Amino acid sequence: MDGVAPLGINSVGIIGAGVMGAGIAAQAANAGAKVLLVDVASEGSASRNAIAEAARTRLAKSEPAALMHPGFLSRIATGNIEDDLGRLAECDWIIEAVVEKAEVKRAIYRRLEPVLRPGVAVSSNTSTVPLAALTEGLPERFRRAFLITHFFNPPRYMRLLEVVAGPDSDPETVARVSAFADRALGKSVIQCKDTPGFIANRIGTFWLHAALIEAVRRGIGVEAADAVLGRPAGVPKTGVFGLLDLIGLDLLPHVLTSLRAALPADDALLGLGPAPELVGRLIAAGATGRKGTGGFYRLKDGAKEVIDLATGDYALARRPVPPAAKAARRGGLRALLAHSSHEGRFAFAVLSATLAYAAKVMPDIAADAEAVDRAMRLGYGWKQGPFEMIDALGAGWLAERLRAEGRTVPPALADGRPFYRTDAGRLSVLDRNGAYRAVERPPGVLLLADVKRAGPPLAANRSASLWDLGDGVACLEFHSKMNALDPWSLAMANRAVRMLPAKGFKGLVVHNDGANFSVGANIALLRVAAALRLWPAIGWLLRRGQTVFSRLKLAPFPVVGAPSGLALGGGCEVLLHCDALVVHAETYIGLVETAVGIVPSWGGCAALLAQLATAPERQGGPMPPVIKAFEAIATAKVSKSAEEARDLGFLRFSDSIVMNRDRVLAEAKARVLAMAKGYAPSPPVKLALPGPSGEAALELAVRDYARKGVASPHDVTVAGELAHVLTGGSSADVIVPVDEKTVRDLERAAVLRLARTPQTRARVAHMLKTGKPLRN
């Protein structure tokens, strides 16, 4: 984002330059705000701002990257709390992110309060301290400016923001901060009640602690526990113990202590008891997880080891797949929890307790079940929230199982009704009064899932569908595994070009709500065809993709790409053939075909050359667009953000970047409607390509990389084919421009030659088997 003035917040001050404070500072800079990051003064150092300066320096090197673009670091200034209260007071929003001790936080607020300007918002990033304890003894003026904004780590990538307003908080201030967090920071904002742990950590801590206690009590191995409470349960593949290693073992006792001090005595979390003694021993030994010497898992001499919960000894990891996990693959969550094995009973004990706990505390911590589910999906990475899980299992089934074990059934589960249903095409949620009400989306949010509930698709096949977004705009959705593109995907895109004008549609958005836009062409088809020597079939598929994407580019209506997540290979080629892009900030784009030993061949080389050649900022001469395209494609470079994709040339400067993923589709639809009046396809681009002299220059650079050991022999072969394509072939001459079709013909020929090599076939097979490139 280039500016945030319309949201009323242009500058953000962060007090506390630790991991969270620095991460929040980076995300505010990503949003376009001016940021002041301060910590305590560093006495005796060359700079009194040394702590904040060191944090700023670390941001530039962090992995995963905290900044969406290296240039955004310049938006972050540093200071210290002793000398820079006046500079902090000039900020529109001040966020405190210091140690989780109420007295330390209040001491900062008391120093800050006298210099606050009217209208400034002040918030705490606390995850455990109640708002009432934070504002105790502070004047009303401060309490009106104050709220809690609980970010999740890492702040750039975790989309959840829990907001807690106190009884004295100014509603306009809360609304302004929430709007900025939504539109500028890209957060899904959930208004929480001022209760211990708020929503996500209240339930997430129970889940993690219950799994740890039950695994120790039942003698379940760490790997077996993660195997059943990971993907089979719809939670991240790390499972429970892998997640504890990731967040740090030392965090769990701290959070448990904070919750134990704040929760009522009859809360089920307290009934689980303290953390097992093994956790304390590991922490004392520095084995706090990935940030320490290891935890429940560790790497030793390059080998992964796992701890025995009973003895504390480590052994080589074996990656078991318990029968309960296999049952879940076939029958889903209920099959997992109904499995009679030791691991199945463990999974039921943990998840049934967690779901019952969520049902019991939901009325006290959140507005409704939807808020809880969203918090757990976005804060803990669950595929489904607890109430969506209950609906998948059947509330009646779960209640009956709880009764059979003599356990209390929460009132919300007692009558067995689902928490969600669809009424007149709209998602409804069961409220606390026992009535269903429609789930309201914020203005400017359009979700494809809601569109799909409203009615059947305009057209559909096994890999793609067409949907009516209203107002004369259609949506092309890919929905194969990982949204890989295949002949059915191409058929639906082709059908859209033919069908939409006949039905009076004004334009098309290419979008889906999967984790990734598209990982590219389904290379399994290439592997099979090459193994069977079906060269004509490969040629047909290449030509088909080129034809369909060219038709999208020349369609009599605007086509806007609206991606999020990975857009690789063929997925990137789709976007390069769109008239405009509205891109989620966390979109990772690249033409990665060289990693499997081929070159882009659905028009990607031609389209990228055309885009670079017509860019307003391009340098003169025929070589700059060719060199830039060659560097991006030959190295299989994938952008680490939409901003970086713009640097690589995959986005035009006229394309839009949207911070909040939930707003991408609505903005893309608006872009289509804005372009539709008087629309005409862009005229074909003539490319001035350097021919053999340019090809020789590129090959010389590649041979230099080979001499240095950076490029393998087959890398040299693939790069040579790519250089031939991008420079226009052996007959190209810079004074005789060529059209994109010439380059597309060269693409196809190059892939057909490369597909015949054993090295390319080995790379394709290796990628399909491991998901990683092979260097040969």
mmCIF file with all atom_site columns, C-alpha atoms in Angstrom, residues 437-614:
data_model
loop_
_atom_site.group_PDB
_atom_site.id
_atom_site.type_symbol
_atom_site.label_atom_id
_atom_site.label_alt_id
_atom_site.label_comp_id
_atom_site.label_asym_id
_atom_site.label_entity_id
_atom_site.label_seq_id
_atom_site.pdbx_PDB_ins_code
_atom_site.Cartn_x
_atom_site.Cartn_y
_atom_site.Cartn_z
_atom_site.occupancy
_atom_site.B_iso_or_equiv
_atom_site.pdbx_formal_charge
_atom_site.auth_seq_id
_atom_site.auth_comp_id
_atom_site.auth_asym_id
_atom_site.auth_atom_id
_atom_site.pdbx_PDB_model_num
ATOM 1   C CA . ARG A 1 437 ? -29.217 -15.636 12.245  1.00 0.00 ? 437 ARG A CA 1
ATOM 2   C CA . ALA A 1 438 ? -27.354 -14.800 9.058   1.00 0.00 ? 438 ALA A CA 1
ATOM 3   C CA . VAL A 1 439 ? -23.577 -14.454 9.276   1.00 0.00 ? 439 VAL A CA 1
ATOM 4   C CA . GLU A 1 440 ? -22.878 -10.858 8.301   1.00 0.00 ? 440 GLU A CA 1
ATOM 5   C CA . ARG A 1 441 ? -19.746 -10.013 6.345   1.00 0.00 ? 441 ARG A CA 1
ATOM 6   C CA . PRO A 1 442 ? -18.115 -6.580  6.708   1.00 0.00 ? 442 PRO A CA 1
ATOM 7   C CA . PRO A 1 443 ? -18.838 -4.104  3.902   1.00 0.00 ? 443 PRO A CA 1
ATOM 8   C CA . GLY A 1 444 ? -16.458 -4.705  1.021   1.00 0.00 ? 444 GLY A CA 1
ATOM 9   C CA . VAL A 1 445 ? -16.007 -8.411  1.752   1.00 0.00 ? 445 VAL A CA 1
ATOM 10  C CA . LEU A 1 446 ? -17.151 -10.956 -0.828  1.00 0.00 ? 446 LEU A CA 1
ATOM 11  C CA . LEU A 1 447 ? -16.305 -14.620 -0.304  1.00 0.00 ? 447 LEU A CA 1
ATOM 12  C CA . LEU A 1 448 ? -16.607 -17.180 -3.062  1.00 0.00 ? 448 LEU A CA 1
ATOM 13  C CA . ALA A 1 449 ? -17.866 -19.663 -0.460  1.00 0.00 ? 449 ALA A CA 1
ATOM 14  C CA . ASP A 1 450 ? -20.908 -17.415 0.077   1.00 0.00 ? 450 ASP A CA 1
ATOM 15  C CA . VAL A 1 451 ? -21.494 -17.150 -3.679  1.00 0.00 ? 451 VAL A CA 1
ATOM 16  C CA . LYS A 1 452 ? -21.424 -20.934 -3.947  1.00 0.00 ? 452 LYS A CA 1
ATOM 17  C CA . ARG A 1 453 ? -24.035 -21.291 -1.206  1.00 0.00 ? 453 ARG A CA 1
ATOM 18  C CA . ALA A 1 454 ? -26.425 -19.019 -3.058  1.00 0.00 ? 454 ALA A CA 1
ATOM 19  C CA . GLY A 1 455 ? -26.972 -21.281 -6.033  1.00 0.00 ? 455 GLY A CA 1
ATOM 20  C CA . PRO A 1 456 ? -25.541 -23.695 -8.603  1.00 0.00 ? 456 PRO A CA 1
ATOM 21  C CA . PRO A 1 457 ? -22.630 -22.805 -10.887 1.00 0.00 ? 457 PRO A CA 1
ATOM 22  C CA . LEU A 1 458 ? -23.102 -21.474 -14.390 1.00 0.00 ? 458 LEU A CA 1
ATOM 23  C CA . ALA A 1 459 ? -20.985 -24.416 -15.551 1.00 0.00 ? 459 ALA A CA 1
ATOM 24  C CA . ALA A 1 460 ? -18.725 -26.963 -13.900 1.00 0.00 ? 460 ALA A CA 1
ATOM 25  C CA . ASN A 1 461 ? -16.437 -29.921 -14.500 1.00 0.00 ? 461 ASN A CA 1
ATOM 26  C CA . ARG A 1 462 ? -14.034 -31.935 -12.358 1.00 0.00 ? 462 ARG A CA 1
ATOM 27  C CA . SER A 1 463 ? -11.347 -29.227 -12.237 1.00 0.00 ? 463 SER A CA 1
ATOM 28  C CA . ALA A 1 464 ? -13.053 -25.845 -12.630 1.00 0.00 ? 464 ALA A CA 1
ATOM 29  C CA . SER A 1 465 ? -16.355 -24.001 -12.340 1.00 0.00 ? 465 SER A CA 1
ATOM 30  C CA . LEU A 1 466 ? -17.965 -20.753 -13.432 1.00 0.00 ? 466 LEU A CA 1
ATOM 31  C CA . TRP A 1 467 ? -19.946 -18.735 -10.875 1.00 0.00 ? 467 TRP A CA 1
ATOM 32  C CA . ASP A 1 468 ? -22.188 -15.689 -11.090 1.00 0.00 ? 468 ASP A CA 1
ATOM 33  C CA . LEU A 1 469 ? -20.868 -12.923 -8.809  1.00 0.00 ? 469 LEU A CA 1
ATOM 34  C CA . GLY A 1 470 ? -23.792 -10.650 -9.637  1.00 0.00 ? 470 GLY A CA 1
ATOM 35  C CA . ASP A 1 471 ? -23.904 -7.365  -11.550 1.00 0.00 ? 471 ASP A CA 1
ATOM 36  C CA . GLY A 1 472 ? -22.891 -9.128  -14.753 1.00 0.00 ? 472 GLY A CA 1
ATOM 37  C CA . VAL A 1 473 ? -19.551 -10.441 -13.482 1.00 0.00 ? 473 VAL A CA 1
ATOM 38  C CA . ALA A 1 474 ? -18.605 -14.126 -13.529 1.00 0.00 ? 474 ALA A CA 1
ATOM 39  C CA . CYS A 1 475 ? -15.852 -15.957 -11.631 1.00 0.00 ? 475 CYS A CA 1
ATOM 40  C CA . LEU A 1 476 ? -13.664 -18.741 -13.031 1.00 0.00 ? 476 LEU A CA 1
ATOM 41  C CA . GLU A 1 477 ? -12.667 -21.039 -10.161 1.00 0.00 ? 477 GLU A CA 1
ATOM 42  C CA . PHE A 1 478 ? -10.009 -23.753 -10.321 1.00 0.00 ? 478 PHE A CA 1
ATOM 43  C CA . HIS A 1 479 ? -10.614 -26.538 -7.786  1.00 0.00 ? 479 HIS A CA 1
ATOM 44  C CA . SER A 1 480 ? -8.463  -29.536 -8.682  1.00 0.00 ? 480 SER A CA 1
ATOM 45  C CA . LYS A 1 481 ? -5.912  -30.821 -6.167  1.00 0.00 ? 481 LYS A CA 1
ATOM 46  C CA . MET A 1 482 ? -3.724  -27.809 -5.300  1.00 0.00 ? 482 MET A CA 1
ATOM 47  C CA . ASN A 1 483 ? -5.575  -26.142 -8.191  1.00 0.00 ? 483 ASN A CA 1
ATOM 48  C CA . ALA A 1 484 ? -3.179  -27.721 -10.674 1.00 0.00 ? 484 ALA A CA 1
ATOM 49  C CA . LEU A 1 485 ? -4.203  -26.964 -14.256 1.00 0.00 ? 485 LEU A CA 1
ATOM 50  C CA . ASP A 1 486 ? -5.215  -29.744 -16.621 1.00 0.00 ? 486 ASP A CA 1
ATOM 51  C CA . PRO A 1 487 ? -7.311  -30.144 -19.793 1.00 0.00 ? 487 PRO A CA 1
ATOM 52  C CA . TRP A 1 488 ? -10.533 -29.702 -17.783 1.00 0.00 ? 488 TRP A CA 1
ATOM 53  C CA . SER A 1 489 ? -9.275  -26.412 -16.325 1.00 0.00 ? 489 SER A CA 1
ATOM 54  C CA . LEU A 1 490 ? -8.462  -25.226 -19.842 1.00 0.00 ? 490 LEU A CA 1
ATOM 55  C CA . ALA A 1 491 ? -11.848 -26.394 -21.127 1.00 0.00 ? 491 ALA A CA 1
ATOM 56  C CA . MET A 1 492 ? -13.687 -24.304 -18.530 1.00 0.00 ? 492 MET A CA 1
ATOM 57  C CA . ALA A 1 493 ? -11.602 -21.207 -19.297 1.00 0.00 ? 493 ALA A CA 1
ATOM 58  C CA . ASN A 1 494 ? -12.354 -21.696 -22.982 1.00 0.00 ? 494 ASN A CA 1
ATOM 59  C CA . ARG A 1 495 ? -16.043 -22.137 -22.208 1.00 0.00 ? 495 ARG A CA 1
ATOM 60  C CA . ALA A 1 496 ? -16.056 -18.879 -20.259 1.00 0.00 ? 496 ALA A CA 1
ATOM 61  C CA . VAL A 1 497 ? -14.762 -16.965 -23.283 1.00 0.00 ? 497 VAL A CA 1
ATOM 62  C CA . ARG A 1 498 ? -17.494 -18.454 -25.476 1.00 0.00 ? 498 ARG A CA 1
ATOM 63  C CA . MET A 1 499 ? -20.388 -18.426 -23.019 1.00 0.00 ? 499 MET A CA 1
ATOM 64  C CA . LEU A 1 500 ? -20.195 -15.162 -21.098 1.00 0.00 ? 500 LEU A CA 1
ATOM 65  C CA . PRO A 1 501 ? -20.877 -12.733 -23.994 1.00 0.00 ? 501 PRO A CA 1
ATOM 66  C CA . ALA A 1 502 ? -23.874 -14.820 -25.076 1.00 0.00 ? 502 ALA A CA 1
ATOM 67  C CA . LYS A 1 503 ? -25.316 -14.598 -21.563 1.00 0.00 ? 503 LYS A CA 1
ATOM 68  C CA . GLY A 1 504 ? -24.779 -10.837 -21.286 1.00 0.00 ? 504 GLY A CA 1
ATOM 69  C CA . PHE A 1 505 ? -21.911 -10.895 -18.763 1.00 0.00 ? 505 PHE A CA 1
ATOM 70  C CA . LYS A 1 506 ? -19.688 -7.815  -18.565 1.00 0.00 ? 506 LYS A CA 1
ATOM 71  C CA . GLY A 1 507 ? -16.477 -9.503  -17.467 1.00 0.00 ? 507 GLY A CA 1
ATOM 72  C CA . LEU A 1 508 ? -14.651 -12.271 -15.643 1.00 0.00 ? 508 LEU A CA 1
ATOM 73  C CA . VAL A 1 509 ? -12.656 -12.638 -12.424 1.00 0.00 ? 509 VAL A CA 1
ATOM 74  C CA . VAL A 1 510 ? -10.235 -15.579 -12.133 1.00 0.00 ? 510 VAL A CA 1
ATOM 75  C CA . HIS A 1 511 ? -10.194 -16.465 -8.439  1.00 0.00 ? 511 HIS A CA 1
ATOM 76  C CA . ASN A 1 512 ? -10.563 -19.286 -5.955  1.00 0.00 ? 512 ASN A CA 1
ATOM 77  C CA . ASP A 1 513 ? -10.660 -19.546 -2.179  1.00 0.00 ? 513 ASP A CA 1
ATOM 78  C CA . GLY A 1 514 ? -8.090  -22.331 -1.897  1.00 0.00 ? 514 GLY A CA 1
ATOM 79  C CA . ALA A 1 515 ? -4.876  -21.944 0.055   1.00 0.00 ? 515 ALA A CA 1
ATOM 80  C CA . ASN A 1 516 ? -3.105  -21.418 -3.285  1.00 0.00 ? 516 ASN A CA 1
ATOM 81  C CA . PHE A 1 517 ? -4.271  -19.886 -6.542  1.00 0.00 ? 517 PHE A CA 1
ATOM 82  C CA . SER A 1 518 ? -2.568  -22.592 -8.612  1.00 0.00 ? 518 SER A CA 1
ATOM 83  C CA . VAL A 1 519 ? 0.655   -24.563 -8.362  1.00 0.00 ? 519 VAL A CA 1
ATOM 84  C CA . GLY A 1 520 ? 0.788   -24.711 -12.156 1.00 0.00 ? 520 GLY A CA 1
ATOM 85  C CA . ALA A 1 521 ? 0.203   -27.374 -14.785 1.00 0.00 ? 521 ALA A CA 1
ATOM 86  C CA . ASN A 1 522 ? -0.375  -30.934 -13.656 1.00 0.00 ? 522 ASN A CA 1
ATOM 87  C CA . ILE A 1 523 ? 3.091   -32.267 -14.500 1.00 0.00 ? 523 ILE A CA 1
ATOM 88  C CA . ALA A 1 524 ? 1.936   -35.833 -13.904 1.00 0.00 ? 524 ALA A CA 1
ATOM 89  C CA . LEU A 1 525 ? 0.399   -35.603 -17.375 1.00 0.00 ? 525 LEU A CA 1
ATOM 90  C CA . LEU A 1 526 ? 3.795   -34.680 -18.818 1.00 0.00 ? 526 LEU A CA 1
ATOM 91  C CA . ARG A 1 527 ? 5.473   -37.545 -16.984 1.00 0.00 ? 527 ARG A CA 1
ATOM 92  C CA . VAL A 1 528 ? 3.025   -40.153 -18.298 1.00 0.00 ? 528 VAL A CA 1
ATOM 93  C CA . ALA A 1 529 ? 3.041   -38.813 -21.850 1.00 0.00 ? 529 ALA A CA 1
ATOM 94  C CA . ALA A 1 530 ? 6.843   -38.616 -21.954 1.00 0.00 ? 530 ALA A CA 1
ATOM 95  C CA . ALA A 1 531 ? 7.229   -42.139 -20.547 1.00 0.00 ? 531 ALA A CA 1
ATOM 96  C CA . LEU A 1 532 ? 4.918   -43.454 -23.282 1.00 0.00 ? 532 LEU A CA 1
ATOM 97  C CA . ARG A 1 533 ? 6.610   -41.304 -25.945 1.00 0.00 ? 533 ARG A CA 1
ATOM 98  C CA . LEU A 1 534 ? 3.290   -39.610 -26.701 1.00 0.00 ? 534 LEU A CA 1
ATOM 99  C CA . TRP A 1 535 ? 4.939   -36.536 -28.196 1.00 0.00 ? 535 TRP A CA 1
ATOM 100 C CA . PRO A 1 536 ? 1.862   -35.514 -30.210 1.00 0.00 ? 536 PRO A CA 1
ATOM 101 C CA . ALA A 1 537 ? -0.202  -35.552 -26.989 1.00 0.00 ? 537 ALA A CA 1
ATOM 102 C CA . ILE A 1 538 ? 2.321   -33.270 -25.293 1.00 0.00 ? 538 ILE A CA 1
ATOM 103 C CA . GLY A 1 539 ? 2.287   -30.978 -28.304 1.00 0.00 ? 539 GLY A CA 1
ATOM 104 C CA . TRP A 1 540 ? -1.514  -30.871 -28.249 1.00 0.00 ? 540 TRP A CA 1
ATOM 105 C CA . LEU A 1 541 ? -1.623  -29.951 -24.545 1.00 0.00 ? 541 LEU A CA 1
ATOM 106 C CA . LEU A 1 542 ? 0.955   -27.194 -25.033 1.00 0.00 ? 542 LEU A CA 1
ATOM 107 C CA . ARG A 1 543 ? -0.901  -25.733 -27.996 1.00 0.00 ? 543 ARG A CA 1
ATOM 108 C CA . ARG A 1 544 ? -4.229  -26.046 -26.182 1.00 0.00 ? 544 ARG A CA 1
ATOM 109 C CA . GLY A 1 545 ? -2.976  -24.050 -23.200 1.00 0.00 ? 545 GLY A CA 1
ATOM 110 C CA . GLN A 1 546 ? -1.524  -21.371 -25.444 1.00 0.00 ? 546 GLN A CA 1
ATOM 111 C CA . THR A 1 547 ? -4.740  -21.119 -27.438 1.00 0.00 ? 547 THR A CA 1
ATOM 112 C CA . VAL A 1 548 ? -7.003  -20.867 -24.404 1.00 0.00 ? 548 VAL A CA 1
ATOM 113 C CA . PHE A 1 549 ? -4.857  -18.296 -22.618 1.00 0.00 ? 549 PHE A CA 1
ATOM 114 C CA . SER A 1 550 ? -4.605  -16.221 -25.807 1.00 0.00 ? 550 SER A CA 1
ATOM 115 C CA . ARG A 1 551 ? -8.384  -16.294 -26.052 1.00 0.00 ? 551 ARG A CA 1
ATOM 116 C CA . LEU A 1 552 ? -8.627  -15.019 -22.469 1.00 0.00 ? 552 LEU A CA 1
ATOM 117 C CA . LYS A 1 553 ? -6.298  -12.153 -23.384 1.00 0.00 ? 553 LYS A CA 1
ATOM 118 C CA . LEU A 1 554 ? -8.303  -11.288 -26.496 1.00 0.00 ? 554 LEU A CA 1
ATOM 119 C CA . ALA A 1 555 ? -11.772 -11.854 -24.977 1.00 0.00 ? 555 ALA A CA 1
ATOM 120 C CA . PRO A 1 556 ? -14.376 -9.168  -25.724 1.00 0.00 ? 556 PRO A CA 1
ATOM 121 C CA . PHE A 1 557 ? -14.687 -8.473  -21.990 1.00 0.00 ? 557 PHE A CA 1
ATOM 122 C CA . PRO A 1 558 ? -12.212 -7.561  -19.228 1.00 0.00 ? 558 PRO A CA 1
ATOM 123 C CA . VAL A 1 559 ? -10.516 -10.411 -17.377 1.00 0.00 ? 559 VAL A CA 1
ATOM 124 C CA . VAL A 1 560 ? -9.118  -9.664  -13.917 1.00 0.00 ? 560 VAL A CA 1
ATOM 125 C CA . GLY A 1 561 ? -6.932  -12.141 -12.029 1.00 0.00 ? 561 GLY A CA 1
ATOM 126 C CA . ALA A 1 562 ? -7.436  -12.226 -8.262  1.00 0.00 ? 562 ALA A CA 1
ATOM 127 C CA . PRO A 1 563 ? -4.869  -14.612 -6.750  1.00 0.00 ? 563 PRO A CA 1
ATOM 128 C CA . SER A 1 564 ? -3.687  -15.426 -3.255  1.00 0.00 ? 564 SER A CA 1
ATOM 129 C CA . GLY A 1 565 ? -0.993  -17.845 -2.126  1.00 0.00 ? 565 GLY A CA 1
ATOM 130 C CA . LEU A 1 566 ? 1.115   -19.637 -4.716  1.00 0.00 ? 566 LEU A CA 1
ATOM 131 C CA . ALA A 1 567 ? 0.675   -18.769 -8.388  1.00 0.00 ? 567 ALA A CA 1
ATOM 132 C CA . LEU A 1 568 ? 3.361   -20.873 -10.030 1.00 0.00 ? 568 LEU A CA 1
ATOM 133 C CA . GLY A 1 569 ? 4.104   -21.961 -13.571 1.00 0.00 ? 569 GLY A CA 1
ATOM 134 C CA . GLY A 1 570 ? 0.812   -22.257 -15.415 1.00 0.00 ? 570 GLY A CA 1
ATOM 135 C CA . GLY A 1 571 ? -0.901  -20.363 -12.593 1.00 0.00 ? 571 GLY A CA 1
ATOM 136 C CA . CYS A 1 572 ? 1.423   -17.432 -13.255 1.00 0.00 ? 572 CYS A CA 1
ATOM 137 C CA . GLU A 1 573 ? 0.768   -17.762 -16.996 1.00 0.00 ? 573 GLU A CA 1
ATOM 138 C CA . VAL A 1 574 ? -2.971  -17.387 -16.395 1.00 0.00 ? 574 VAL A CA 1
ATOM 139 C CA . LEU A 1 575 ? -2.306  -14.104 -14.581 1.00 0.00 ? 575 LEU A CA 1
ATOM 140 C CA . LEU A 1 576 ? 0.030   -12.841 -17.310 1.00 0.00 ? 576 LEU A CA 1
ATOM 141 C CA . HIS A 1 577 ? -2.867  -13.174 -19.778 1.00 0.00 ? 577 HIS A CA 1
ATOM 142 C CA . CYS A 1 578 ? -5.308  -11.136 -17.659 1.00 0.00 ? 578 CYS A CA 1
ATOM 143 C CA . ASP A 1 579 ? -6.082  -7.479  -18.398 1.00 0.00 ? 579 ASP A CA 1
ATOM 144 C CA . ALA A 1 580 ? -5.454  -6.479  -14.803 1.00 0.00 ? 580 ALA A CA 1
ATOM 145 C CA . LEU A 1 581 ? -4.675  -8.048  -11.447 1.00 0.00 ? 581 LEU A CA 1
ATOM 146 C CA . VAL A 1 582 ? -6.069  -7.487  -7.967  1.00 0.00 ? 582 VAL A CA 1
ATOM 147 C CA . VAL A 1 583 ? -3.609  -9.426  -5.854  1.00 0.00 ? 583 VAL A CA 1
ATOM 148 C CA . HIS A 1 584 ? -3.574  -10.413 -2.203  1.00 0.00 ? 584 HIS A CA 1
ATOM 149 C CA . ALA A 1 585 ? -0.403  -9.081  -0.601  1.00 0.00 ? 585 ALA A CA 1
ATOM 150 C CA . GLU A 1 586 ? 0.590   -12.641 0.333   1.00 0.00 ? 586 GLU A CA 1
ATOM 151 C CA . THR A 1 587 ? 0.754   -13.916 -3.238  1.00 0.00 ? 587 THR A CA 1
ATOM 152 C CA . TYR A 1 588 ? 3.894   -15.724 -4.299  1.00 0.00 ? 588 TYR A CA 1
ATOM 153 C CA . ILE A 1 589 ? 4.318   -15.674 -8.071  1.00 0.00 ? 589 ILE A CA 1
ATOM 154 C CA . GLY A 1 590 ? 6.876   -17.310 -10.338 1.00 0.00 ? 590 GLY A CA 1
ATOM 155 C CA . LEU A 1 591 ? 7.520   -19.097 -13.620 1.00 0.00 ? 591 LEU A CA 1
ATOM 156 C CA . VAL A 1 592 ? 9.230   -22.139 -12.117 1.00 0.00 ? 592 VAL A CA 1
ATOM 157 C CA . GLU A 1 593 ? 9.209   -24.567 -15.044 1.00 0.00 ? 593 GLU A CA 1
ATOM 158 C CA . THR A 1 594 ? 13.018  -24.733 -15.249 1.00 0.00 ? 594 THR A CA 1
ATOM 159 C CA . ALA A 1 595 ? 12.978  -26.523 -11.880 1.00 0.00 ? 595 ALA A CA 1
ATOM 160 C CA . VAL A 1 596 ? 11.466  -29.528 -13.678 1.00 0.00 ? 596 VAL A CA 1
ATOM 161 C CA . GLY A 1 597 ? 13.639  -29.171 -16.751 1.00 0.00 ? 597 GLY A CA 1
ATOM 162 C CA . ILE A 1 598 ? 11.324  -27.325 -19.159 1.00 0.00 ? 598 ILE A CA 1
ATOM 163 C CA . VAL A 1 599 ? 10.458  -23.713 -20.005 1.00 0.00 ? 599 VAL A CA 1
ATOM 164 C CA . PRO A 1 600 ? 7.113   -21.879 -19.681 1.00 0.00 ? 600 PRO A CA 1
ATOM 165 C CA . SER A 1 601 ? 5.041   -23.052 -22.622 1.00 0.00 ? 601 SER A CA 1
ATOM 166 C CA . TRP A 1 602 ? 1.487   -21.773 -22.219 1.00 0.00 ? 602 TRP A CA 1
ATOM 167 C CA . GLY A 1 603 ? 2.530   -18.365 -23.481 1.00 0.00 ? 603 GLY A CA 1
ATOM 168 C CA . GLY A 1 604 ? 4.349   -17.354 -20.298 1.00 0.00 ? 604 GLY A CA 1
ATOM 169 C CA . CYS A 1 605 ? 7.607   -16.388 -22.011 1.00 0.00 ? 605 CYS A CA 1
ATOM 170 C CA . ALA A 1 606 ? 5.805   -14.343 -24.639 1.00 0.00 ? 606 ALA A CA 1
ATOM 171 C CA . ALA A 1 607 ? 3.431   -12.670 -22.185 1.00 0.00 ? 607 ALA A CA 1
ATOM 172 C CA . LEU A 1 608 ? 6.185   -11.747 -19.715 1.00 0.00 ? 608 LEU A CA 1
ATOM 173 C CA . LEU A 1 609 ? 8.338   -10.327 -22.514 1.00 0.00 ? 609 LEU A CA 1
ATOM 174 C CA . ALA A 1 610 ? 5.386   -8.266  -23.744 1.00 0.00 ? 610 ALA A CA 1
ATOM 175 C CA . GLN A 1 611 ? 4.623   -7.000  -20.252 1.00 0.00 ? 611 GLN A CA 1
ATOM 176 C CA . LEU A 1 612 ? 8.253   -6.027  -19.603 1.00 0.00 ? 612 LEU A CA 1
ATOM 177 C CA . ALA A 1 613 ? 8.680   -4.474  -23.041 1.00 0.00 ? 613 ALA A CA 1
ATOM 178 C CA . THR A 1 614 ? 5.667   -2.190  -22.585 1.00 0.00 ? 614 THR A CA 1
#
